[in-house]
Amino acid sequence: MKTAAPSSTFLTGLAGALPIMLGYFPIAFSFGVAAVRAGLSPTEAAGLSVIIYAGASQFLALALIAGGAPVLVAAFTLIAMNLRHLLYGPALMKRAGPAARKRWALFWAFGLTDEVFGAALGALARGRQFSESYMFGLGIGAYAAWVSGTVLGAYAGGGALEGWPVLEAALGFMLPALFLALLLSIMSRAQVPVIAVAAAVTVLVTLIGSGTLGILAGMLAGAVTGMLRRITDAQ
Amino acid sequence: MRSEVLTLALLVGFCTWAFRVFPTRADLSALAPTGILARFLAATGPAAIATLFVASVMPWLQGGVALPMICGIAAVLAAYAGSRSVVAATLAGSAGYGFAVWGLAFLA
C-alpha cells in the first residue's frame, strides 16, 4: 500500500517554521540590541530587518555603517555576501519537480533564507509535496520572528537577557542545532562525500580567508563534488 | 530613518530579493536528470546545509571544543534518532547546550 504524502498547507508550513522561529528570534533580538548600540534608531534597525532580511549581512551592515563606509561600497560588500542565495531557487525547484507551481514565487521566494531553504529541502526529502502555500507558511513564520525579534531587541536594549545566562546560551545554540537536525533529515550515504568536502572546504577557507568566502567556497566545492562523483561512478 | 541607511537597505534588499526570486523561475524542464547541471543542483542542498552548520559552530570551535557544544550536538543526534523530528531535535540540542552551561556554572 502506498503511503500518502503529508499535506503541504499554509498551516503545516507555519508549523514547519517553528524551529526556525525559535532560532531566529534570539538572533534578531541580538541584532536589534547591536543596532541601537551602533547608533541606529529602533526604526532603522527594524527597517534593515524588514527590507534586507538576511542575518549575516545585516550584522556586517552595522559594522560598515558605524565605520562610516560609503553607501555604495557597503552595498557592494553586502550584495556580494548574499550571492550564495542564487543557488537556492534552482536547487529547491529541481527537488520540487517539474510540476511545481511558482506563480507566486515573487513573494514567497523573498523569504528564501538559508534556514527556510534548508527546512523546505528537508521537508521535500522526507516526502512532503511542494506547494506555494507551504512556502508562504514557512516564510511568513520565519519573517515574523525575525522582524519582531529585531524590534523587541532594539527597544529592550542590551540588559534584557543578562539575568538569564543559561537561557541566553541555550538560545544561542538554536541555529547550529537546527542546521544539524536539517542535515540529518536529508542525509543519505550518497551525500556523505558532498557533506564532507563542503565542511572541510568551509573550515579551510574560513581560516585562511573569511567566513563569507568560506560559506560560498564550501557550498560550491560540495556541489561540484556531487557532480563529479556521479561522473566517476558512471565510468 | 536616515537617507543613507534607507538607500543601503533598499539596494541590498532589492539585490537579495532578486537573488532569491529570479533563479526560482529558471526553466529546469530541459535538464536531463543525470546531466551535469542537474547533478550540481541536487548536491547544492546538502552542501549548503553542511556549510551553514560548520559556519555556525566555527566560532565555538575556534575557542576549543567545549563540553556544552558536545552535549548540544549529542542531544540533537539522540533526539533525531528517537523521533525523526527536526523540531524535537532542534529543541533538544538547544536544551542540551543550555543544561551543560548551567551544570558547568553550578559546579564552578
mmCIF file of C-alpha atoms in Angstrom:
data_model
loop_
_atom_site.group_PDB
_atom_site.id
_atom_site.type_symbol
_atom_site.label_atom_id
_atom_site.label_comp_id
_atom_site.label_asym_id
_atom_site.label_seq_id
_atom_site.Cartn_x
_atom_site.Cartn_y
_atom_site.Cartn_z
ATOM 1 C CA MET A 1 0.000 0.000 0.000
ATOM 2 C CA LYS A 2 1.353 3.397 -0.938
ATOM 3 C CA THR A 3 1.640 5.956 1.884
ATOM 4 C CA ALA A 4 0.046 9.331 1.098
ATOM 5 C CA ALA A 5 2.435 12.303 1.063
ATOM 6 C CA PRO A 6 1.996 14.642 4.079
ATOM 7 C CA SER A 7 -0.193 17.662 3.291
ATOM 8 C CA SER A 8 1.519 20.917 2.399
ATOM 9 C CA THR A 9 -0.826 23.653 3.540
ATOM 10 C CA PHE A 10 -0.050 27.130 4.844
ATOM 11 C CA LEU A 11 -0.531 25.907 8.410
ATOM 12 C CA THR A 12 1.809 22.932 8.010
ATOM 13 C CA GLY A 13 4.350 25.380 6.608
ATOM 14 C CA LEU A 14 3.871 27.597 9.645
ATOM 15 C CA ALA A 15 4.341 24.570 11.918
ATOM 16 C CA GLY A 16 7.485 23.632 9.975
ATOM 17 C CA ALA A 17 8.800 27.142 10.634
ATOM 18 C CA LEU A 18 8.721 26.648 14.427
ATOM 19 C CA PRO A 19 12.393 25.649 14.881
ATOM 20 C CA ILE A 20 13.430 28.484 12.578
ATOM 21 C CA MET A 21 11.342 30.939 14.570
ATOM 22 C CA LEU A 22 12.906 29.742 17.826
ATOM 23 C CA GLY A 23 16.338 30.161 16.282
ATOM 24 C CA TYR A 24 15.655 33.493 14.588
ATOM 25 C CA PHE A 25 14.055 35.326 17.469
ATOM 26 C CA PRO A 26 17.099 35.492 19.790
ATOM 27 C CA ILE A 27 19.468 36.279 16.932
ATOM 28 C CA ALA A 28 17.187 39.041 15.668
ATOM 29 C CA PHE A 29 16.892 40.271 19.251
ATOM 30 C CA SER A 30 20.703 40.435 19.420
ATOM 31 C CA PHE A 31 20.720 42.296 16.109
ATOM 32 C CA GLY A 32 18.243 44.864 17.450
ATOM 33 C CA VAL A 33 20.399 45.401 20.534
ATOM 34 C CA ALA A 34 23.594 45.662 18.461
ATOM 35 C CA ALA A 35 21.982 48.072 16.004
ATOM 36 C CA VAL A 36 20.973 50.530 18.727
ATOM 37 C CA ARG A 37 24.427 50.231 20.316
ATOM 38 C CA ALA A 38 25.947 51.014 16.873
ATOM 39 C CA GLY A 39 23.992 54.265 16.769
ATOM 40 C CA LEU A 40 20.945 53.288 14.700
ATOM 41 C CA SER A 41 17.464 54.218 15.808
ATOM 42 C CA PRO A 42 14.960 51.413 16.517
ATOM 43 C CA THR A 43 13.171 52.377 13.274
ATOM 44 C CA GLU A 44 16.407 51.997 11.292
ATOM 45 C CA ALA A 45 17.131 48.644 12.938
ATOM 46 C CA ALA A 46 13.645 47.413 12.093
ATOM 47 C CA GLY A 47 13.971 48.824 8.571
ATOM 48 C CA LEU A 48 17.110 46.780 7.903
ATOM 49 C CA SER A 49 15.340 43.599 9.038
ATOM 50 C CA VAL A 50 12.156 44.339 7.097
ATOM 51 C CA ILE A 51 13.917 45.287 3.845
ATOM 52 C CA ILE A 52 17.151 43.244 3.740
ATOM 53 C CA TYR A 53 16.084 40.188 5.791
ATOM 54 C CA ALA A 54 19.482 38.444 5.678
ATOM 55 C CA GLY A 55 21.065 37.992 9.103
ATOM 56 C CA ALA A 56 24.798 37.842 8.497
ATOM 57 C CA SER A 57 24.804 40.741 6.071
ATOM 58 C CA GLN A 58 22.703 42.829 8.476
ATOM 59 C CA PHE A 59 25.313 42.398 11.230
ATOM 60 C CA LEU A 60 28.036 43.353 8.751
ATOM 61 C CA ALA A 61 25.917 46.355 7.701
ATOM 62 C CA LEU A 62 26.102 47.627 11.289
ATOM 63 C CA ALA A 63 29.887 47.482 11.230
ATOM 64 C CA LEU A 64 30.011 49.240 7.858
ATOM 65 C CA ILE A 65 27.537 51.962 8.881
ATOM 66 C CA ALA A 66 29.268 52.506 12.227
ATOM 67 C CA GLY A 67 32.641 52.600 10.455
ATOM 68 C CA GLY A 68 31.425 55.298 8.061
ATOM 69 C CA ALA A 69 31.821 53.247 4.880
ATOM 70 C CA PRO A 70 30.432 54.942 1.717
ATOM 71 C CA VAL A 71 26.957 53.657 0.849
ATOM 72 C CA LEU A 72 27.971 52.132 -2.488
ATOM 73 C CA VAL A 73 31.000 50.352 -1.031
ATOM 74 C CA ALA A 74 28.903 48.987 1.827
ATOM 75 C CA ALA A 75 26.131 47.932 -0.570
ATOM 76 C CA PHE A 76 28.564 46.146 -2.889
ATOM 77 C CA THR A 77 30.124 44.262 0.057
ATOM 78 C CA LEU A 78 26.743 43.171 1.407
ATOM 79 C CA ILE A 79 25.396 42.201 -2.019
ATOM 80 C CA ALA A 80 28.477 40.044 -2.661
ATOM 81 C CA MET A 81 27.894 38.370 0.695
ATOM 82 C CA ASN A 82 24.403 37.320 -0.384
ATOM 83 C CA LEU A 83 25.419 35.828 -3.742
ATOM 84 C CA ARG A 84 25.004 32.303 -2.346
ATOM 85 C CA HIS A 85 21.238 32.802 -2.461
ATOM 86 C CA LEU A 86 21.424 32.471 -6.265
ATOM 87 C CA LEU A 87 21.827 28.709 -5.816
ATOM 88 C CA TYR A 88 18.813 28.130 -3.573
ATOM 89 C CA GLY A 89 15.942 28.696 -6.014
ATOM 90 C CA PRO A 90 17.101 26.280 -8.721
ATOM 91 C CA ALA A 91 18.119 23.632 -6.141
ATOM 92 C CA LEU A 92 14.701 23.850 -4.457
ATOM 93 C CA MET A 93 12.707 23.806 -7.710
ATOM 94 C CA LYS A 94 14.770 20.892 -9.014
ATOM 95 C CA ARG A 95 13.822 18.934 -5.895
ATOM 96 C CA ALA A 96 10.188 20.100 -6.118
ATOM 97 C CA GLY A 97 9.862 18.599 -9.582
ATOM 98 C CA PRO A 98 8.699 19.934 -12.961
ATOM 99 C CA ALA A 99 5.024 20.163 -11.941
ATOM 100 C CA ALA A 100 5.727 22.549 -9.049
ATOM 101 C CA ARG A 101 3.810 25.827 -9.330
ATOM 102 C CA LYS A 102 5.782 29.044 -8.945
ATOM 103 C CA ARG A 103 3.137 31.635 -9.769
ATOM 104 C CA TRP A 104 3.656 33.495 -6.505
ATOM 105 C CA ALA A 105 7.422 32.981 -6.274
ATOM 106 C CA LEU A 106 7.932 36.763 -6.497
ATOM 107 C CA PHE A 107 6.547 36.897 -2.967
ATOM 108 C CA TRP A 108 7.369 33.646 -1.172
ATOM 109 C CA ALA A 109 10.920 33.481 -2.521
ATOM 110 C CA PHE A 110 11.658 36.785 -0.732
ATOM 111 C CA GLY A 111 11.729 34.625 2.391
ATOM 112 C CA LEU A 112 14.094 32.012 0.973
ATOM 113 C CA THR A 113 16.802 32.463 3.597
ATOM 114 C CA ASP A 114 19.441 29.841 4.430
ATOM 115 C CA GLU A 115 17.251 28.267 7.093
ATOM 116 C CA VAL A 116 13.985 28.392 5.125
ATOM 117 C CA PHE A 117 15.741 26.834 2.145
ATOM 118 C CA GLY A 118 17.160 24.092 4.378
ATOM 119 C CA ALA A 119 13.802 23.425 6.041
ATOM 120 C CA ALA A 120 11.963 23.305 2.698
ATOM 121 C CA LEU A 121 14.533 20.959 1.219
ATOM 122 C CA GLY A 122 14.394 18.731 4.304
ATOM 123 C CA ALA A 123 10.596 18.580 4.114
ATOM 124 C CA LEU A 124 10.724 17.591 0.442
ATOM 125 C CA ALA A 125 13.352 14.946 1.222
ATOM 126 C CA ARG A 126 11.009 13.483 3.862
ATOM 127 C CA GLY A 127 8.253 13.081 1.271
ATOM 128 C CA ARG A 128 6.281 16.314 1.603
ATOM 129 C CA GLN A 129 4.927 17.678 -1.669
ATOM 130 C CA PHE A 130 5.983 21.157 -2.726
ATOM 131 C CA SER A 131 3.294 23.828 -2.571
ATOM 132 C CA GLU A 132 3.388 27.595 -2.618
ATOM 133 C CA SER A 133 1.038 27.695 0.405
ATOM 134 C CA TYR A 134 3.571 25.660 2.396
ATOM 135 C CA MET A 135 6.364 28.020 1.322
ATOM 136 C CA PHE A 136 4.284 31.032 2.401
ATOM 137 C CA GLY A 137 3.671 29.433 5.826
ATOM 138 C CA LEU A 138 7.345 28.598 6.272
ATOM 139 C CA GLY A 139 8.483 32.030 5.095
ATOM 140 C CA ILE A 140 5.962 34.170 6.981
ATOM 141 C CA GLY A 141 6.628 32.394 10.282
ATOM 142 C CA ALA A 142 10.372 32.922 9.943
ATOM 143 C CA TYR A 143 9.992 36.547 8.758
ATOM 144 C CA ALA A 144 7.642 37.425 11.628
ATOM 145 C CA ALA A 145 10.112 36.019 14.163
ATOM 146 C CA TRP A 146 12.993 37.947 12.576
ATOM 147 C CA VAL A 147 11.236 41.304 12.439
ATOM 148 C CA SER A 148 9.588 41.025 15.871
ATOM 149 C CA GLY A 149 12.870 39.908 17.443
ATOM 150 C CA THR A 150 14.655 42.916 15.953
ATOM 151 C CA VAL A 151 12.030 45.377 17.145
ATOM 152 C CA LEU A 152 11.980 43.968 20.673
ATOM 153 C CA GLY A 153 15.783 43.889 20.830
ATOM 154 C CA ALA A 154 16.045 47.480 19.617
ATOM 155 C CA TYR A 155 13.586 48.707 22.240
ATOM 156 C CA ALA A 156 14.669 46.438 25.116
ATOM 157 C CA GLY A 157 18.366 47.296 24.973
ATOM 158 C CA GLY A 158 21.364 45.229 25.996
ATOM 159 C CA GLY A 159 20.402 44.139 29.504
ATOM 160 C CA ALA A 160 17.271 42.150 28.664
ATOM 161 C CA LEU A 161 18.814 38.670 28.918
ATOM 162 C CA GLU A 162 21.592 39.464 31.394
ATOM 163 C CA GLY A 163 19.653 37.869 34.248
ATOM 164 C CA TRP A 164 19.108 34.664 32.265
ATOM 165 C CA PRO A 165 22.564 33.499 31.113
ATOM 166 C CA VAL A 166 21.558 29.842 30.693
ATOM 167 C CA LEU A 167 18.562 30.759 28.555
ATOM 168 C CA GLU A 168 20.745 33.125 26.547
ATOM 169 C CA ALA A 169 23.293 30.339 25.982
ATOM 170 C CA ALA A 170 20.612 27.813 25.008
ATOM 171 C CA LEU A 171 19.020 30.207 22.529
ATOM 172 C CA GLY A 172 22.445 30.934 21.076
ATOM 173 C CA PHE A 173 22.861 27.264 20.160
ATOM 174 C CA MET A 174 19.465 27.059 18.445
ATOM 175 C CA LEU A 175 20.713 27.714 14.916
ATOM 176 C CA PRO A 176 23.610 25.204 14.959
ATOM 177 C CA ALA A 177 21.142 22.654 16.373
ATOM 178 C CA LEU A 178 18.680 23.460 13.578
ATOM 179 C CA PHE A 179 21.308 23.104 10.852
ATOM 180 C CA LEU A 180 22.489 19.773 12.281
ATOM 181 C CA ALA A 181 18.903 18.482 12.504
ATOM 182 C CA LEU A 182 18.245 19.566 8.922
ATOM 183 C CA LEU A 183 21.448 17.880 7.818
ATOM 184 C CA LEU A 184 20.372 14.636 9.485
ATOM 185 C CA SER A 185 16.964 14.873 7.823
ATOM 186 C CA ILE A 186 18.412 14.923 4.304
ATOM 187 C CA MET A 187 21.409 12.669 4.990
ATOM 188 C CA SER A 188 21.982 9.679 2.725
ATOM 189 C CA ARG A 189 25.030 7.530 2.020
ATOM 190 C CA ALA A 190 25.440 9.145 -1.411
ATOM 191 C CA GLN A 191 25.611 12.615 0.144
ATOM 192 C CA VAL A 192 28.422 11.817 2.619
ATOM 193 C CA PRO A 193 31.284 12.890 0.274
ATOM 194 C CA VAL A 194 29.381 16.068 -0.624
ATOM 195 C CA ILE A 195 28.909 16.936 3.054
ATOM 196 C CA ALA A 196 32.499 16.041 3.997
ATOM 197 C CA VAL A 197 34.036 18.151 1.238
ATOM 198 C CA ALA A 198 31.698 21.094 1.903
ATOM 199 C CA ALA A 199 32.560 21.009 5.618
ATOM 200 C CA ALA A 200 36.327 20.700 5.069
ATOM 201 C CA VAL A 201 36.476 23.494 2.483
ATOM 202 C CA THR A 202 34.362 25.775 4.686
ATOM 203 C CA VAL A 203 36.762 25.332 7.602
ATOM 204 C CA LEU A 204 39.861 25.787 5.439
ATOM 205 C CA VAL A 205 38.699 28.870 3.532
ATOM 206 C CA THR A 206 37.240 30.480 6.658
ATOM 207 C CA LEU A 207 40.558 30.081 8.459
ATOM 208 C CA ILE A 208 42.693 31.448 5.623
ATOM 209 C CA GLY A 209 40.177 33.885 4.137
ATOM 210 C CA SER A 210 36.893 34.956 5.676
ATOM 211 C CA GLY A 211 33.608 33.497 6.873
ATOM 212 C CA THR A 212 31.714 34.745 3.815
ATOM 213 C CA LEU A 213 34.246 33.267 1.410
ATOM 214 C CA GLY A 214 34.234 30.042 3.436
ATOM 215 C CA ILE A 215 30.463 29.634 3.072
ATOM 216 C CA LEU A 216 30.488 30.318 -0.660
ATOM 217 C CA ALA A 217 33.519 28.080 -1.304
ATOM 218 C CA GLY A 218 32.119 25.260 0.867
ATOM 219 C CA MET A 219 28.801 25.231 -0.967
ATOM 220 C CA LEU A 220 30.408 25.295 -4.398
ATOM 221 C CA ALA A 221 33.005 22.630 -3.508
ATOM 222 C CA GLY A 222 30.313 20.324 -2.123
ATOM 223 C CA ALA A 223 28.061 20.788 -5.138
ATOM 224 C CA VAL A 224 30.950 20.173 -7.548
ATOM 225 C CA THR A 225 31.856 17.036 -5.572
ATOM 226 C CA GLY A 226 28.311 15.728 -6.046
ATOM 227 C CA MET A 227 28.534 16.454 -9.740
ATOM 228 C CA LEU A 228 31.961 14.802 -10.220
ATOM 229 C CA ARG A 229 31.210 11.798 -8.029
ATOM 230 C CA ARG A 230 28.453 10.581 -10.315
ATOM 231 C CA ILE A 231 30.646 11.131 -13.345
ATOM 232 C CA THR A 232 33.281 8.934 -11.649
ATOM 233 C CA ASP A 233 30.622 6.360 -10.766
ATOM 234 C CA ALA A 234 29.479 6.174 -14.371
ATOM 235 C CA GLN A 235 32.978 5.449 -15.710
ATOM 236 C CA MET B 1 15.264 56.888 9.062
ATOM 237 C CA ARG B 2 18.411 58.482 7.666
ATOM 238 C CA SER B 3 18.543 58.557 3.857
ATOM 239 C CA GLU B 4 21.913 56.730 3.652
ATOM 240 C CA VAL B 5 20.643 53.849 5.817
ATOM 241 C CA LEU B 6 17.449 53.633 3.759
ATOM 242 C CA THR B 7 19.429 53.716 0.488
ATOM 243 C CA LEU B 8 21.734 50.959 1.714
ATOM 244 C CA ALA B 9 18.786 48.840 2.852
ATOM 245 C CA LEU B 10 16.950 49.287 -0.441
ATOM 246 C CA LEU B 11 19.994 48.484 -2.612
ATOM 247 C CA VAL B 12 20.959 45.373 -0.648
ATOM 248 C CA GLY B 13 17.343 44.331 -0.105
ATOM 249 C CA PHE B 14 16.493 44.559 -3.796
ATOM 250 C CA CYS B 15 19.535 42.541 -4.896
ATOM 251 C CA THR B 16 18.990 39.905 -2.198
ATOM 252 C CA TRP B 17 15.330 39.610 -3.252
ATOM 253 C CA ALA B 18 16.414 39.254 -6.899
ATOM 254 C CA PHE B 19 18.990 36.566 -5.970
ATOM 255 C CA ARG B 20 16.262 34.613 -4.185
ATOM 256 C CA VAL B 21 13.390 35.112 -6.624
ATOM 257 C CA PHE B 22 14.617 35.052 -10.208
ATOM 258 C CA PRO B 23 16.547 31.754 -10.095
ATOM 259 C CA THR B 24 13.295 30.014 -8.989
ATOM 260 C CA ARG B 25 11.818 30.999 -12.345
ATOM 261 C CA ALA B 26 14.549 29.297 -14.368
ATOM 262 C CA ASP B 27 13.149 26.685 -16.720
ATOM 263 C CA LEU B 28 14.607 23.404 -15.466
ATOM 264 C CA SER B 29 12.368 21.168 -17.565
ATOM 265 C CA ALA B 30 15.005 20.700 -20.242
ATOM 266 C CA LEU B 31 17.564 19.434 -17.736
ATOM 267 C CA ALA B 32 18.442 15.747 -18.127
ATOM 268 C CA PRO B 33 18.127 14.066 -14.694
ATOM 269 C CA THR B 34 21.714 12.833 -14.932
ATOM 270 C CA GLY B 35 23.109 15.948 -16.609
ATOM 271 C CA ILE B 36 25.921 17.987 -15.108
ATOM 272 C CA LEU B 37 23.735 20.913 -14.020
ATOM 273 C CA ALA B 38 21.069 18.603 -12.566
ATOM 274 C CA ARG B 39 23.707 16.776 -10.513
ATOM 275 C CA PHE B 40 25.212 20.080 -9.398
ATOM 276 C CA LEU B 41 21.822 21.385 -8.236
ATOM 277 C CA ALA B 42 20.944 18.121 -6.474
ATOM 278 C CA ALA B 43 24.152 18.321 -4.439
ATOM 279 C CA THR B 44 23.741 22.037 -3.685
ATOM 280 C CA GLY B 45 21.200 21.491 -0.875
ATOM 281 C CA PRO B 46 23.227 19.068 1.260
ATOM 282 C CA ALA B 47 26.386 21.080 0.572
ATOM 283 C CA ALA B 48 24.673 24.314 1.634
ATOM 284 C CA ILE B 49 23.277 22.899 4.863
ATOM 285 C CA ALA B 50 26.592 21.237 5.774
ATOM 286 C CA THR B 51 28.395 24.509 5.092
ATOM 287 C CA LEU B 52 25.968 26.540 7.200
ATOM 288 C CA PHE B 53 26.230 24.080 10.092
ATOM 289 C CA VAL B 54 30.023 24.242 10.046
ATOM 290 C CA ALA B 55 29.967 28.045 9.734
ATOM 291 C CA SER B 56 27.586 28.292 12.694
ATOM 292 C CA VAL B 57 29.746 26.154 15.024
ATOM 293 C CA MET B 58 33.122 27.564 13.973
ATOM 294 C CA PRO B 59 33.044 30.441 16.474
ATOM 295 C CA TRP B 60 32.678 27.800 19.221
ATOM 296 C CA LEU B 61 35.362 25.525 17.726
ATOM 297 C CA GLN B 62 37.890 28.343 17.476
ATOM 298 C CA GLY B 63 37.812 28.571 21.265
ATOM 299 C CA GLY B 64 38.377 24.800 21.595
ATOM 300 C CA VAL B 65 35.715 22.086 21.606
ATOM 301 C CA ALA B 66 33.717 22.742 24.770
ATOM 302 C CA LEU B 67 31.525 20.381 26.776
ATOM 303 C CA PRO B 68 28.290 22.335 26.174
ATOM 304 C CA MET B 69 28.748 22.044 22.406
ATOM 305 C CA ILE B 70 29.381 18.292 22.665
ATOM 306 C CA CYS B 71 26.238 17.955 24.825
ATOM 307 C CA GLY B 72 24.208 20.056 22.381
ATOM 308 C CA ILE B 73 25.313 18.004 19.377
ATOM 309 C CA ALA B 74 24.768 14.711 21.229
ATOM 310 C CA ALA B 75 21.263 15.832 22.190
ATOM 311 C CA VAL B 76 20.436 16.653 18.558
ATOM 312 C CA LEU B 77 21.704 13.249 17.391
ATOM 313 C CA ALA B 78 19.840 11.357 20.130
ATOM 314 C CA ALA B 79 16.577 13.248 19.672
ATOM 315 C CA TYR B 80 16.658 12.874 15.908
ATOM 316 C CA ALA B 81 17.418 9.157 16.158
ATOM 317 C CA GLY B 82 14.490 8.738 18.542
ATOM 318 C CA SER B 83 11.911 10.978 16.916
ATOM 319 C CA ARG B 84 12.951 11.699 13.305
ATOM 320 C CA SER B 85 11.669 15.197 14.024
ATOM 321 C CA VAL B 86 13.641 18.323 13.116
ATOM 322 C CA VAL B 87 11.669 20.380 15.659
ATOM 323 C CA ALA B 88 12.305 17.933 18.527
ATOM 324 C CA ALA B 89 15.983 17.568 17.625
ATOM 325 C CA THR B 90 16.499 21.335 17.461
ATOM 326 C CA LEU B 91 14.831 21.958 20.813
ATOM 327 C CA ALA B 92 16.709 19.046 22.410
ATOM 328 C CA GLY B 93 20.026 20.377 21.104
ATOM 329 C CA SER B 94 19.361 23.827 22.475
ATOM 330 C CA ALA B 95 18.233 22.403 25.823
ATOM 331 C CA GLY B 96 21.263 20.076 25.994
ATOM 332 C CA TYR B 97 23.585 23.014 25.391
ATOM 333 C CA GLY B 98 21.784 25.156 27.987
ATOM 334 C CA PHE B 99 21.797 22.422 30.640
ATOM 335 C CA ALA B 100 25.521 21.823 30.094
ATOM 336 C CA VAL B 101 26.221 25.545 30.541
ATOM 337 C CA TRP B 102 24.092 25.527 33.690
ATOM 338 C CA GLY B 103 25.849 22.386 35.001
ATOM 339 C CA LEU B 104 29.298 23.867 34.476
ATOM 340 C CA ALA B 105 28.262 27.103 36.182
ATOM 341 C CA PHE B 106 26.789 25.100 39.075
ATOM 342 C CA LEU B 107 29.998 23.071 39.531
ATOM 343 C CA ALA B 108 32.293 26.080 39.247
#
